PDB file of N, CA, C and O in Angstrom:
ATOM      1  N   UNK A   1      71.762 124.654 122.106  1.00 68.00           N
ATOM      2  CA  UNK A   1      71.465 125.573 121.033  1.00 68.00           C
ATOM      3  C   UNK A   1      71.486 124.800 119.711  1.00 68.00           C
ATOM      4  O   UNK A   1      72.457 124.072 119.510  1.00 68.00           O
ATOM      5  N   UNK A   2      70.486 124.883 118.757  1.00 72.00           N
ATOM      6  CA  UNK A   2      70.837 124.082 117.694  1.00 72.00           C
ATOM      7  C   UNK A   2      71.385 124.990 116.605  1.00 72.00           C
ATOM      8  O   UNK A   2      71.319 126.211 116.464  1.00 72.00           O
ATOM      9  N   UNK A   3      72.324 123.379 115.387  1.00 74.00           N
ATOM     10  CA  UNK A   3      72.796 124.675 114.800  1.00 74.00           C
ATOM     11  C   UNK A   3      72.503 123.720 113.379  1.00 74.00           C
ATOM     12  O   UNK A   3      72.285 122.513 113.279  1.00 74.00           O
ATOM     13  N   UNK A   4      72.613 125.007 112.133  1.00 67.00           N
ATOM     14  CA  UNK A   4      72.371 124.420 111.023  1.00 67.00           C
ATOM     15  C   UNK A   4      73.110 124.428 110.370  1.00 67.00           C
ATOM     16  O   UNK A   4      73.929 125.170 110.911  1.00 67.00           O
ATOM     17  N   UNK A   5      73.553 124.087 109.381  1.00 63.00           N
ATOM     18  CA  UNK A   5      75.206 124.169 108.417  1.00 63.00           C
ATOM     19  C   UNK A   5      74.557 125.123 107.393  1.00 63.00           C
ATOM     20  O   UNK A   5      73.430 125.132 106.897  1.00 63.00           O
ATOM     21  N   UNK A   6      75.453 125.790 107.263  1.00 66.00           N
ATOM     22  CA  UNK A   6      75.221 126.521 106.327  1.00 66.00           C
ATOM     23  C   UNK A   6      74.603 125.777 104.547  1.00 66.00           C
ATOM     24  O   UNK A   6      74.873 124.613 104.251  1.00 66.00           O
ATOM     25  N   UNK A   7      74.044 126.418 103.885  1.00 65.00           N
ATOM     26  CA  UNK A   7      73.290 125.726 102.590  1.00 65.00           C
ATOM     27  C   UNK A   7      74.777 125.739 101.782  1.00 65.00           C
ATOM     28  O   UNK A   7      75.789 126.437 101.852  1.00 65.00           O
ATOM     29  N   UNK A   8      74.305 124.474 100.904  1.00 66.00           N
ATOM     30  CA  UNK A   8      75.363 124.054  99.956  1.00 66.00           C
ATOM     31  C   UNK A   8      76.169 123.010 100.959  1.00 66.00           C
ATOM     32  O   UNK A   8      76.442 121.987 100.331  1.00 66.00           O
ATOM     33  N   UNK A   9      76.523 122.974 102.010  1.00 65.00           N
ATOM     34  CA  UNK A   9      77.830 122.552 102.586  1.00 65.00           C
ATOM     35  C   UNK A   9      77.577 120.611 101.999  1.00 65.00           C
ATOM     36  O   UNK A   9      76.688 119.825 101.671  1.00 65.00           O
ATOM     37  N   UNK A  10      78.698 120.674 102.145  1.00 70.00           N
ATOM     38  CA  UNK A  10      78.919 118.839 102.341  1.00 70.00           C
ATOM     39  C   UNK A  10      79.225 118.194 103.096  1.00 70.00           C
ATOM     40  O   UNK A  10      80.140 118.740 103.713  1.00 70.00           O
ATOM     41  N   UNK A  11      78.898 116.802 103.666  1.00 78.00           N
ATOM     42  CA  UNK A  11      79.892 116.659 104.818  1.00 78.00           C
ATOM     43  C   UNK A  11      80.965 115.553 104.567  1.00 78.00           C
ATOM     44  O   UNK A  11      81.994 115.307 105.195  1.00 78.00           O
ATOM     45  N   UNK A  12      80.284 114.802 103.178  1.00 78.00           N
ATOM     46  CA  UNK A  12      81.100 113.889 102.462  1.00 78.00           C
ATOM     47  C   UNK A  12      81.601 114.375 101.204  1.00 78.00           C
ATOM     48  O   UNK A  12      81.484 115.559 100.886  1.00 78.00           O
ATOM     49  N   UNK A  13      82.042 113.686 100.622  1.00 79.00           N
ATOM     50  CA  UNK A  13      83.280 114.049  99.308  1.00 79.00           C
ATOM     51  C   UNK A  13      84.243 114.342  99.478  1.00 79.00           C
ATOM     52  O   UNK A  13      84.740 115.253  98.817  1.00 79.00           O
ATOM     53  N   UNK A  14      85.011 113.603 100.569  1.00 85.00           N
ATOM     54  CA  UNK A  14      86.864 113.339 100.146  1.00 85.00           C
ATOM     55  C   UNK A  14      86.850 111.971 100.283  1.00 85.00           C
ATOM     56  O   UNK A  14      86.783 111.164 101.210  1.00 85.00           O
ATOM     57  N   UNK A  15      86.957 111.943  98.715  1.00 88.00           N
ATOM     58  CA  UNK A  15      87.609 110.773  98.316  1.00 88.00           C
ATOM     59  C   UNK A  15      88.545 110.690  97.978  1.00 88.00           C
ATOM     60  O   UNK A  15      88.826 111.744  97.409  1.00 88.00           O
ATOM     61  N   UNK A  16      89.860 109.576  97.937  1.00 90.00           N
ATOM     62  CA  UNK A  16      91.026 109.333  97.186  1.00 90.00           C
ATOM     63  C   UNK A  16      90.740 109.052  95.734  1.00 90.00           C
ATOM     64  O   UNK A  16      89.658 108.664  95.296  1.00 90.00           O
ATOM     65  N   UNK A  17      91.921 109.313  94.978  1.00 93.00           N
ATOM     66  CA  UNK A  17      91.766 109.064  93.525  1.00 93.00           C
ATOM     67  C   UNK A  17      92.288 107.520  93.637  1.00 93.00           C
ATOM     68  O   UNK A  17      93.207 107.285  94.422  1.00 93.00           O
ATOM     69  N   UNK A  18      91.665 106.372  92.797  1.00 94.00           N
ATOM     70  CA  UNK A  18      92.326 104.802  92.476  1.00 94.00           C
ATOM     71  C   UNK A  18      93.760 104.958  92.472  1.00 94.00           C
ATOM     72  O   UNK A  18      94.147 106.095  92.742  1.00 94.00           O
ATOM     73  N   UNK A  19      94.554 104.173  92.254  1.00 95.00           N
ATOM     74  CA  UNK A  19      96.247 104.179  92.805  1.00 95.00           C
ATOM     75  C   UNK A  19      96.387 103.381  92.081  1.00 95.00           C
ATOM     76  O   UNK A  19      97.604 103.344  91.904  1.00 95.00           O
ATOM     77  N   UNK A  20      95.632 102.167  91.094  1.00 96.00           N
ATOM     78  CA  UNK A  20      95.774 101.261  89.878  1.00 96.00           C
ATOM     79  C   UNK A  20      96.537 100.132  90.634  1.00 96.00           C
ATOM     80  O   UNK A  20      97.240  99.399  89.939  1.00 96.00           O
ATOM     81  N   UNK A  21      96.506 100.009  91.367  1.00 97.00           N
ATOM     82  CA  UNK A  21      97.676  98.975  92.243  1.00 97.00           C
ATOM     83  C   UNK A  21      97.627  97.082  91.303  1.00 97.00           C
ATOM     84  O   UNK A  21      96.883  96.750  90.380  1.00 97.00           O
ATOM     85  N   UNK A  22      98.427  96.447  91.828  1.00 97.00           N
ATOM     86  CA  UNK A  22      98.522  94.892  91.179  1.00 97.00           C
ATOM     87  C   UNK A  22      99.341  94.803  90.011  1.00 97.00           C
ATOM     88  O   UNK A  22      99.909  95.683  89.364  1.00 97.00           O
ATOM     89  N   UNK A  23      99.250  92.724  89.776  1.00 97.00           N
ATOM     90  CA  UNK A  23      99.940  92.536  89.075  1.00 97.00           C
ATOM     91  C   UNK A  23      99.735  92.763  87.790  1.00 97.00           C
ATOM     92  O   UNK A  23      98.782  92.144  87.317  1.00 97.00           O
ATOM     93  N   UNK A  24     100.387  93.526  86.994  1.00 97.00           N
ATOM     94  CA  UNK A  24     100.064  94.074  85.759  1.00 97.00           C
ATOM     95  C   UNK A  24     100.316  93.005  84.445  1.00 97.00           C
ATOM     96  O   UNK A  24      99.548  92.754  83.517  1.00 97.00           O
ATOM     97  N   UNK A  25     101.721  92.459  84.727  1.00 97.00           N
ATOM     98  CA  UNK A  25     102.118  91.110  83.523  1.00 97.00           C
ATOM     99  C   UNK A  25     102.323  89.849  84.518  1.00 97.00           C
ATOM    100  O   UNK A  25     103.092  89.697  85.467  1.00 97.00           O
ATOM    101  N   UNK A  26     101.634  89.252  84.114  1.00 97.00           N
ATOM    102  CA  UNK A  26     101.615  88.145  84.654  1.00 97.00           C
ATOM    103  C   UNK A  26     102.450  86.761  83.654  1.00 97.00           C
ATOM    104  O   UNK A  26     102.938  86.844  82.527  1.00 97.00           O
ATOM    105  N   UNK A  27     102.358  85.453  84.654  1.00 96.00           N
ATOM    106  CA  UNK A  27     103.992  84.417  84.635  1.00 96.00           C
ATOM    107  C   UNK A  27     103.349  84.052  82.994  1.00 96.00           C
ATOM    108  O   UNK A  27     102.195  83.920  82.586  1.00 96.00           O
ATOM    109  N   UNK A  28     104.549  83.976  82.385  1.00 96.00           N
ATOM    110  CA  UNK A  28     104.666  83.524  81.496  1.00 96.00           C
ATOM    111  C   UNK A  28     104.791  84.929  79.985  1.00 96.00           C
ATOM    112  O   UNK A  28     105.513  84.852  78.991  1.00 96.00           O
ATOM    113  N   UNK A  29     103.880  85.990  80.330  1.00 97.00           N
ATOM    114  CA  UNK A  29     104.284  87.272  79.480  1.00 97.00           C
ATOM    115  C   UNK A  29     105.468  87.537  79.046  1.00 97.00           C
ATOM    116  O   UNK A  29     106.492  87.098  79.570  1.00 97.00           O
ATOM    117  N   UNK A  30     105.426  88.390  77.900  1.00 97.00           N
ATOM    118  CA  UNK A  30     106.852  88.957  77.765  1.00 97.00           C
ATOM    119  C   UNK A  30     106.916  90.520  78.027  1.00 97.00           C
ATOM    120  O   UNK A  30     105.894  91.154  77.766  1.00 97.00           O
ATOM    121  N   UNK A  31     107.854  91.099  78.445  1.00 97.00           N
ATOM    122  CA  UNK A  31     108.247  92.279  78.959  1.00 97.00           C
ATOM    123  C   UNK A  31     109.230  92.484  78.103  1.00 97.00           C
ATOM    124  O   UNK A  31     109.866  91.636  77.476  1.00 97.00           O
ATOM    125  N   UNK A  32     109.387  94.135  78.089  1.00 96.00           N
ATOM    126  CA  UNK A  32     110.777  94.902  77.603  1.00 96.00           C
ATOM    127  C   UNK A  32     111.398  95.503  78.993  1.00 96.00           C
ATOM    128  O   UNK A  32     110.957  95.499  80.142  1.00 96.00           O
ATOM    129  N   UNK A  33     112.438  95.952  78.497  1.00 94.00           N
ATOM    130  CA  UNK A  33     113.208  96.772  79.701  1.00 94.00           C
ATOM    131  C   UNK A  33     112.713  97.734  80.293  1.00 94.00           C
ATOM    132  O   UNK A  33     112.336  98.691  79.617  1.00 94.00           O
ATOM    133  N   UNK A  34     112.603  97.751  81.410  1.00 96.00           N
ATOM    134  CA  UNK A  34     112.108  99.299  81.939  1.00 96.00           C
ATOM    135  C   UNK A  34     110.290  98.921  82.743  1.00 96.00           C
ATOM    136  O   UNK A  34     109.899  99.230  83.868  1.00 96.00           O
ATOM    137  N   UNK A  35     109.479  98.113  81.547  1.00 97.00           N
ATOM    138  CA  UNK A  35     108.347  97.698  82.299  1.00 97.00           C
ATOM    139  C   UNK A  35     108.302  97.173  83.229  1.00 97.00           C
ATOM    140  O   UNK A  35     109.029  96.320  83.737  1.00 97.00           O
ATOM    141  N   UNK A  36     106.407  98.204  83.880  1.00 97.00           N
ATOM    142  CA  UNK A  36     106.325  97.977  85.080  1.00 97.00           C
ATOM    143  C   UNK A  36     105.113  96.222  85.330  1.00 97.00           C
ATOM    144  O   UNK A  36     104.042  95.867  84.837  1.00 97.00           O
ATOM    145  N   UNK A  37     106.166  95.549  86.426  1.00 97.00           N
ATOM    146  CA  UNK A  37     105.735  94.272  86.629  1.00 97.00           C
ATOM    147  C   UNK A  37     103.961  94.267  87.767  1.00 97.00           C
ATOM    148  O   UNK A  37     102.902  93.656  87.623  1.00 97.00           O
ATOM    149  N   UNK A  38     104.417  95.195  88.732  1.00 97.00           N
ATOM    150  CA  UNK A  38     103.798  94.812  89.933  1.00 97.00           C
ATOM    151  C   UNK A  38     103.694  96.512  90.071  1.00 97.00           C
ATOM    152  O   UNK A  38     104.452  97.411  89.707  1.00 97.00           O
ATOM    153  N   UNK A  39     102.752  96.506  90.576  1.00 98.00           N
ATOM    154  CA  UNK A  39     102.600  98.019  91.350  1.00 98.00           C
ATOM    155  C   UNK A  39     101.837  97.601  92.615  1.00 98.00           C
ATOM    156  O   UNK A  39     100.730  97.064  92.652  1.00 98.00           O
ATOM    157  N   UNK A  40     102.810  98.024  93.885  1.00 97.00           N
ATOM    158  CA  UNK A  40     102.387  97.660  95.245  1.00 97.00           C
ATOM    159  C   UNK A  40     102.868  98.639  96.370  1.00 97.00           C
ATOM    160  O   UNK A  40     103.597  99.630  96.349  1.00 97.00           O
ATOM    161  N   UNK A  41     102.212  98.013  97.321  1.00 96.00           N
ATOM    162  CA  UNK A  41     102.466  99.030  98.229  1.00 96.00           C
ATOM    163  C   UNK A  41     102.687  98.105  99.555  1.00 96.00           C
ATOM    164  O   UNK A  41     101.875  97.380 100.130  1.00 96.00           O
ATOM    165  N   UNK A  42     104.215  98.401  99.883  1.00 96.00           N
ATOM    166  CA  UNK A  42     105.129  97.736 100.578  1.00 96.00           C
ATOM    167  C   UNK A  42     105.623  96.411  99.557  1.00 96.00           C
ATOM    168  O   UNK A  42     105.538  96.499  98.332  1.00 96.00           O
ATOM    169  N   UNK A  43     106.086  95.327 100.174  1.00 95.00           N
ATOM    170  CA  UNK A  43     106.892  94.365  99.384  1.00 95.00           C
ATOM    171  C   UNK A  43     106.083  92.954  99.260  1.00 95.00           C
ATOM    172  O   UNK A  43     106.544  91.891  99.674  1.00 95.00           O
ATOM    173  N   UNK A  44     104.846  93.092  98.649  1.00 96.00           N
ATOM    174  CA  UNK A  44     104.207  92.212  98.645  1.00 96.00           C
ATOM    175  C   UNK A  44     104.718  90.701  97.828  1.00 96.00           C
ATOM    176  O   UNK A  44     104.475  89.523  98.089  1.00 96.00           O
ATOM    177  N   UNK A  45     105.518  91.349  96.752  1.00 97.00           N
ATOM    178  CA  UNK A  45     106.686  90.673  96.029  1.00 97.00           C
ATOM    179  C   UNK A  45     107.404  91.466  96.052  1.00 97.00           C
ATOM    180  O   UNK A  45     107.232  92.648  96.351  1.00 97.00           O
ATOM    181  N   UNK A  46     109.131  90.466  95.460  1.00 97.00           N
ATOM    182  CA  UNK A  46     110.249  91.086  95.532  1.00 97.00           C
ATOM    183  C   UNK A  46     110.882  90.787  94.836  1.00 97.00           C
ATOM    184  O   UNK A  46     110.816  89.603  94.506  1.00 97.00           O
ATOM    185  N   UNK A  47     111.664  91.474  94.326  1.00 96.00           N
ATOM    186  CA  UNK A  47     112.463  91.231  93.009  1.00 96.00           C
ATOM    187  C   UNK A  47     113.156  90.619  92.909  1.00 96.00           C
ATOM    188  O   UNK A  47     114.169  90.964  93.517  1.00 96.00           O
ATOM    189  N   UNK A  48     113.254  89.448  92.236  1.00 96.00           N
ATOM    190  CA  UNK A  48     114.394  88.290  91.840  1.00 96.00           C
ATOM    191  C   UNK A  48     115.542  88.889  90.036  1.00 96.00           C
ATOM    192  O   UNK A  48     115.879  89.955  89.520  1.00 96.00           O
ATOM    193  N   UNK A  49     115.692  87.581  89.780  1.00 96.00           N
ATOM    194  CA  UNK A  49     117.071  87.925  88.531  1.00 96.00           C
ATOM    195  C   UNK A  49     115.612  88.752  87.372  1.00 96.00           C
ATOM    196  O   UNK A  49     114.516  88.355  86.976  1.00 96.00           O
ATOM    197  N   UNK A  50     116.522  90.195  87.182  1.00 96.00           N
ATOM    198  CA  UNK A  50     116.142  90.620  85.892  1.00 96.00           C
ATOM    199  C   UNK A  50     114.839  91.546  86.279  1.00 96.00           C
ATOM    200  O   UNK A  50     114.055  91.960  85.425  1.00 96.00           O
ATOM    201  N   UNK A  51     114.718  91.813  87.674  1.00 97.00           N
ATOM    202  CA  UNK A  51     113.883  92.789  87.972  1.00 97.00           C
ATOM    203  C   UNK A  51     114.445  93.597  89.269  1.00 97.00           C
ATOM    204  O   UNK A  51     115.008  93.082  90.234  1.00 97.00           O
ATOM    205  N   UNK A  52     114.128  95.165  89.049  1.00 97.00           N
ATOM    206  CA  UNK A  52     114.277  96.067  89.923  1.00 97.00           C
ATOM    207  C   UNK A  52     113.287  96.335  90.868  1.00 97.00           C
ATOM    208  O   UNK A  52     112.385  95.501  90.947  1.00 97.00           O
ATOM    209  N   UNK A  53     113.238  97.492  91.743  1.00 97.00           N
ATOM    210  CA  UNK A  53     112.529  97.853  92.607  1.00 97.00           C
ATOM    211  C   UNK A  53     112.311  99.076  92.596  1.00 97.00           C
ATOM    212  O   UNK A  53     113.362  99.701  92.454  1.00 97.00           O
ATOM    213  N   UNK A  54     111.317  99.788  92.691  1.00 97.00           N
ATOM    214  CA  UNK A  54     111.354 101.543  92.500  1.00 97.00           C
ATOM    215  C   UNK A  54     111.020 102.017  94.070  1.00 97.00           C
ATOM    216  O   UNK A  54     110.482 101.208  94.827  1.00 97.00           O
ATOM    217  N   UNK A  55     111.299 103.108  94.439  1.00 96.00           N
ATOM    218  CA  UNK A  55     111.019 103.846  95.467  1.00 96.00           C
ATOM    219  C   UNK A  55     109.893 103.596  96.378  1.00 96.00           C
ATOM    220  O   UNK A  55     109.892 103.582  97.609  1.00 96.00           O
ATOM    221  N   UNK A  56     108.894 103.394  95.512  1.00 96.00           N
ATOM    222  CA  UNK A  56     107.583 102.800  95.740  1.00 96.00           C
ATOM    223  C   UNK A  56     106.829 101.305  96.038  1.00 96.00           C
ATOM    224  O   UNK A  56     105.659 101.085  96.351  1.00 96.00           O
ATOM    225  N   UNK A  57     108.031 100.304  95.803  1.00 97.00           N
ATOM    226  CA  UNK A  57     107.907  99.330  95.906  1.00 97.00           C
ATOM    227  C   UNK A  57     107.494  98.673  94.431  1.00 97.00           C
ATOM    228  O   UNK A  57     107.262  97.464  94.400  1.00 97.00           O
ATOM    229  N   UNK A  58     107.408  99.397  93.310  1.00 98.00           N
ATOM    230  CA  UNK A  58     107.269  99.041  91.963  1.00 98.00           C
ATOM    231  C   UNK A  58     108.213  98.012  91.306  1.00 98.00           C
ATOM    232  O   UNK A  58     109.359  98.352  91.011  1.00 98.00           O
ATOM    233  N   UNK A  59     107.761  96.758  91.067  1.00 98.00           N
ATOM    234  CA  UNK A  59     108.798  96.057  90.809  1.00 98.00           C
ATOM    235  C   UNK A  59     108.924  96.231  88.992  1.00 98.00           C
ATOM    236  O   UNK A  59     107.796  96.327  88.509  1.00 98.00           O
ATOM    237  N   UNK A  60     109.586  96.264  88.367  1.00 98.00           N
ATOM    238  CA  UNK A  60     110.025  96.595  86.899  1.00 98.00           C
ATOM    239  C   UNK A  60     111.348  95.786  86.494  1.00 98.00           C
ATOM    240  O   UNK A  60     112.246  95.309  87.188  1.00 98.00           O
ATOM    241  N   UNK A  61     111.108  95.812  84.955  1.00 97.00           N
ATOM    242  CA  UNK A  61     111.975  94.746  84.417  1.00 97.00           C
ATOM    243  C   UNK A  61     112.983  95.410  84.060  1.00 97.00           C
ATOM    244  O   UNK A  61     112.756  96.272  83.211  1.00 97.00           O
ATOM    245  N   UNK A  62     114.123  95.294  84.452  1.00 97.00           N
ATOM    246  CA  UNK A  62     115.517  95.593  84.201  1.00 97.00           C
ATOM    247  C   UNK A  62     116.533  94.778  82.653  1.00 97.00           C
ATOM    248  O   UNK A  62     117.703  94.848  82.277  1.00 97.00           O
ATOM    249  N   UNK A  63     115.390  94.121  82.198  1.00 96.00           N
ATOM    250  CA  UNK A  63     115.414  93.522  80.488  1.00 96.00           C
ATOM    251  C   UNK A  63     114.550  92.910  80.144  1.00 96.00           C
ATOM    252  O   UNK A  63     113.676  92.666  80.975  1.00 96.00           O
ATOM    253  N   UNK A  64     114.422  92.431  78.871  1.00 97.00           N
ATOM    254  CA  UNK A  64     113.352  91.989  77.871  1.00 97.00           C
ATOM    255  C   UNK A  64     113.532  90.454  78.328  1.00 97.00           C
ATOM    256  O   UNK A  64     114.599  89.878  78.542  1.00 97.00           O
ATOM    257  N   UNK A  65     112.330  89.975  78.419  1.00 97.00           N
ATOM    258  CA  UNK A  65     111.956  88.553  78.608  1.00 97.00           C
ATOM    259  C   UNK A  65     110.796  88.186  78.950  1.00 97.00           C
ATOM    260  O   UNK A  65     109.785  88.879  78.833  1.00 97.00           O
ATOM    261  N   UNK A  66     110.853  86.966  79.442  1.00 97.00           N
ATOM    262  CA  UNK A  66     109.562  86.455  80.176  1.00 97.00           C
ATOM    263  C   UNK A  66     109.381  86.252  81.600  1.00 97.00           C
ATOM    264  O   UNK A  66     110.047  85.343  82.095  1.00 97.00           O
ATOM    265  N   UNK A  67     108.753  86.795  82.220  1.00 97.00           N
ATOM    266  CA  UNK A  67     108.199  86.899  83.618  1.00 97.00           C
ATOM    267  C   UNK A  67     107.700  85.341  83.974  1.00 97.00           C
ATOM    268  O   UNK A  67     106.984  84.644  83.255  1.00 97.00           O
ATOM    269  N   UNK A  68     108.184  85.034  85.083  1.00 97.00           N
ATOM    270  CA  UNK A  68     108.116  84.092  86.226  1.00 97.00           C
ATOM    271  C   UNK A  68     107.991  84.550  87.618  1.00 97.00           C
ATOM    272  O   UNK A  68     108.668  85.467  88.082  1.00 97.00           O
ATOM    273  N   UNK A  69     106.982  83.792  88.362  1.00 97.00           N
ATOM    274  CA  UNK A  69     106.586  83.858  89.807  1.00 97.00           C
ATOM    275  C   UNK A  69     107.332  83.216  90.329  1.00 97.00           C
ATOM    276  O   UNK A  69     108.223  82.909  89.537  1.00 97.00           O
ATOM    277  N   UNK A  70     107.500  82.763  91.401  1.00 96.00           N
ATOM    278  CA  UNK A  70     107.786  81.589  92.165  1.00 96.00           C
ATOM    279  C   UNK A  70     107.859  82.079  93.670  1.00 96.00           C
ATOM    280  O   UNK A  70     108.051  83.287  93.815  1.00 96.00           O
ATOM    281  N   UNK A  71     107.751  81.420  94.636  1.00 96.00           N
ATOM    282  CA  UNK A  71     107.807  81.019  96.291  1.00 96.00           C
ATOM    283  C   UNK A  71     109.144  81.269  96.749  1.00 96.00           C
ATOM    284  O   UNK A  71     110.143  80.841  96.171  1.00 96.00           O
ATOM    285  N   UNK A  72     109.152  81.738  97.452  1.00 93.00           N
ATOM    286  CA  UNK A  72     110.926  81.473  98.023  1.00 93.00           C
ATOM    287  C   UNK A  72     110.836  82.031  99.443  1.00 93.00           C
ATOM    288  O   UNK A  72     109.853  82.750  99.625  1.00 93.00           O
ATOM    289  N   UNK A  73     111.694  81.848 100.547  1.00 92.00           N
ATOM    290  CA  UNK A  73     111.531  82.013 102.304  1.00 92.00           C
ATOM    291  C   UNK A  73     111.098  83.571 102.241  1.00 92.00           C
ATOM    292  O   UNK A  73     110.397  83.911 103.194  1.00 92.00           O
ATOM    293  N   UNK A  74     111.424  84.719 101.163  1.00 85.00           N
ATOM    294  CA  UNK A  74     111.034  85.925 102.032  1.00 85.00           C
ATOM    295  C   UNK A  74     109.762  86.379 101.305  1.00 85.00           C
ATOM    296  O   UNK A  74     109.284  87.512 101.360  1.00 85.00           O
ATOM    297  N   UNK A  75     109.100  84.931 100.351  1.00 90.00           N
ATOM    298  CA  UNK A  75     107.852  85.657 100.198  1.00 90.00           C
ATOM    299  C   UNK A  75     107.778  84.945  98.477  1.00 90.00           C
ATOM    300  O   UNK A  75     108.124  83.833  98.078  1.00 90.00           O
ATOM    301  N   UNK A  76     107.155  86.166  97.710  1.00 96.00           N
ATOM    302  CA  UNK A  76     107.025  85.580  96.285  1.00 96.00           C
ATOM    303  C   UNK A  76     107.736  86.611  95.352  1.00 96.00           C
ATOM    304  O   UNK A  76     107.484  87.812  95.257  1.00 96.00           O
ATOM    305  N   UNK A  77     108.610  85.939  94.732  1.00 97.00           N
ATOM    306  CA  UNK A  77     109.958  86.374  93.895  1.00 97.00           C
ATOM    307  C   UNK A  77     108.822  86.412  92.580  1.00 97.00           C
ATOM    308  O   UNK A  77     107.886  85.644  92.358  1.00 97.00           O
ATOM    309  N   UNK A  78     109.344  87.747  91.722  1.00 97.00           N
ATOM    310  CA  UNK A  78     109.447  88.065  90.805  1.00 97.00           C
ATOM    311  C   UNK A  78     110.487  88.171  89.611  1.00 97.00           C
ATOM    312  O   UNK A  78     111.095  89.239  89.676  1.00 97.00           O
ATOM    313  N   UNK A  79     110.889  87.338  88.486  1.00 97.00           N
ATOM    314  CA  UNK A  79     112.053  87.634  87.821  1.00 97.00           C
ATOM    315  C   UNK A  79     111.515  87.951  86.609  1.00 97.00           C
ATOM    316  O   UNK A  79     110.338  87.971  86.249  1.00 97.00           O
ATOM    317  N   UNK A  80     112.799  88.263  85.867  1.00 97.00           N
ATOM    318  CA  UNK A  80     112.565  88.151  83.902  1.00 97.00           C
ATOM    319  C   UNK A  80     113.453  87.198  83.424  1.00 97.00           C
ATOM    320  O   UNK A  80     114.632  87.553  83.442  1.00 97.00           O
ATOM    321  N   UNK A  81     113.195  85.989  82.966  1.00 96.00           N
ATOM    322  CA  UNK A  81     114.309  85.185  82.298  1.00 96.00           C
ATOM    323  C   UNK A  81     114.473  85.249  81.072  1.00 96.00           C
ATOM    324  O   UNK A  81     113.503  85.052  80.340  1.00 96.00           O
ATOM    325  N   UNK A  82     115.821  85.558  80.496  1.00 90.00           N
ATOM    326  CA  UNK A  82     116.193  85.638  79.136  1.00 90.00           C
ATOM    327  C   UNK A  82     115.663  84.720  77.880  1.00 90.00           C
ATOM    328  O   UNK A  82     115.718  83.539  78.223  1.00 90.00           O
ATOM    329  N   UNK A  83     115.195  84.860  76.618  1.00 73.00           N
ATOM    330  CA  UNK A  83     114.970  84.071  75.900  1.00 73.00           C
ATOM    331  C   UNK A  83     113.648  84.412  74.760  1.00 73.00           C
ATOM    332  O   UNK A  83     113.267  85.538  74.442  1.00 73.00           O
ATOM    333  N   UNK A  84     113.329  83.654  74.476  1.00 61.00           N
ATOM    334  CA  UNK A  84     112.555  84.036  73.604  1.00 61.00           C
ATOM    335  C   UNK A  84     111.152  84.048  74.265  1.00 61.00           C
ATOM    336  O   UNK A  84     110.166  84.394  73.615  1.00 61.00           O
TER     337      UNK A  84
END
């Protein structure tokens, strides 16, 4: 039996809204307290000295400084080091 969809219908348009994901300040920036470093999803980095972690895996600066990357065994560390 054939069938027709009713007029108007769609069969596409669910889309997700963007999620803004990545690294937002990058090594060498300066940050205040509270800013957000990384927005990710799972632990793509992980928080070293002078950065937190949010619920979400949001890594954020827990004080004012300058942001550094670096390598380390469980992956790539994120910190804030004090200073000017």
């Amino acid at each position: 039996m054939a069938h027709k969809k009713g007029l108007g219908s769609s069969r596409n348009g669910r889309d997700s809204n963007p999620k803004m994901l990545g690294v937002k300040v990058f090594a060498g920036q300066r940050v205040g307290g509270g800013e957000i470093i990384v927005r990710q999803r799972g632990t793509r980095f992980h928080p070293g000295d002078g950065t937190g972690i949010g619920r979400d895996h949001t890594i954020f600066a827990t004080r004012a400084g300058t942001v550094a990357f670096r390598s380390a065994r469980k992956g790539r560390v994120v910190s804030v080091a004090e200073g000017k």
